[in-house]
Amino acid sequence: QSALTQPASVSGSPGQSITISCTGASSDVGRYNLVSWYQQHPGKAPKPLIFEVSNRPSGVSNRFSGSKSGNTASLTISGLQAEDEADYYCSSYINNRSLVIFGGGTKLTVL
Amino acid sequence: EVQLVESGGGLVNPGGSLRLSCVASGFTFSSYNINWVRQAPGKGLEWVSSMSSDSSSINYADSVKGRFTSSRDNAKNSLYLQMNSLRAEDTAVYYCARVLERHPNFDYWGQGTLVTVSS
């Protein structure tokens, strides 16, 4: 199973909004509302941002939002801040054998 | 405070073995599915294995199936990953992560332990 497809990099200026896409297949992203998003700063463990397409875990800023259309999930970050500069990963449930697949990651640069 | 702490990483020769540990605190360990996720240097995240709360269900990525074995001791709040027949491509930081209700809701992660496979 190939990784979910994410853009290698995106960029935006402080205060702007950006969207990161995560494209899978009808057998994973398109089939289940089980897509999560994670933020990872260099040398740190991933931090959860979104569960089940659009649910924010407790403590996550409402500047982060998630959505899905067909086989593509999206993470939108509004009001970009310098500390948002990080790598972002999507993940999806696949099936009851292989369970989880991750995207290749997207590096966000805040200009 | 929920904490997951990995240990056991290090340098090992190709073909060698290593056992990782993940010790949990701050929550009822026996109630949660815990997974291993790895990240090769400069690369993305890769799911490795999943173990249900009562050890009744264990899943592995195809890339490690037959070489890695996951186990847990709920009395010790610990999860283990026995890694055999290690290859250079297994070089990575290995994280343990707690599952919140269903995959892939990884709500807490450890800090990771680095495994380097090299001669």
JSON list of C-alpha atoms in Angstrom, two decimals, chain A residues 6 10 14 58 60 73 78 90 93 111:
[
{"chain": "A", "resi": 6, "resn": "GLN", "atom": "CA", "xyz": [0.59, 15.16, 0.31]},
{"chain": "A", "resi": 10, "resn": "VAL", "atom": "CA", "xyz": [3.44, 24.76, 1.28]},
{"chain": "A", "resi": 14, "resn": "PRO", "atom": "CA", "xyz": [1.56, 35.38, 8.93]},
{"chain": "A", "resi": 58, "resn": "SER", "atom": "CA", "xyz": [-8.88, 19.02, 23.54]},
{"chain": "A", "resi": 60, "resn": "VAL", "atom": "CA", "xyz": [-5.89, 22.25, 19.91]},
{"chain": "A", "resi": 73, "resn": "ALA", "atom": "CA", "xyz": [-8.83, 15.07, 3.04]},
{"chain": "A", "resi": 78, "resn": "SER", "atom": "CA", "xyz": [-6.07, 29.96, 9.45]},
{"chain": "A", "resi": 90, "resn": "CYS", "atom": "CA", "xyz": [-2.17, 12.92, 7.51]},
{"chain": "A", "resi": 93, "resn": "TYR", "atom": "CA", "xyz": [-7.46, 3.78, 8.58]},
{"chain": "A", "resi": 111, "resn": "LEU", "atom": "CA", "xyz": [7.30, 33.47, 5.31]}
]
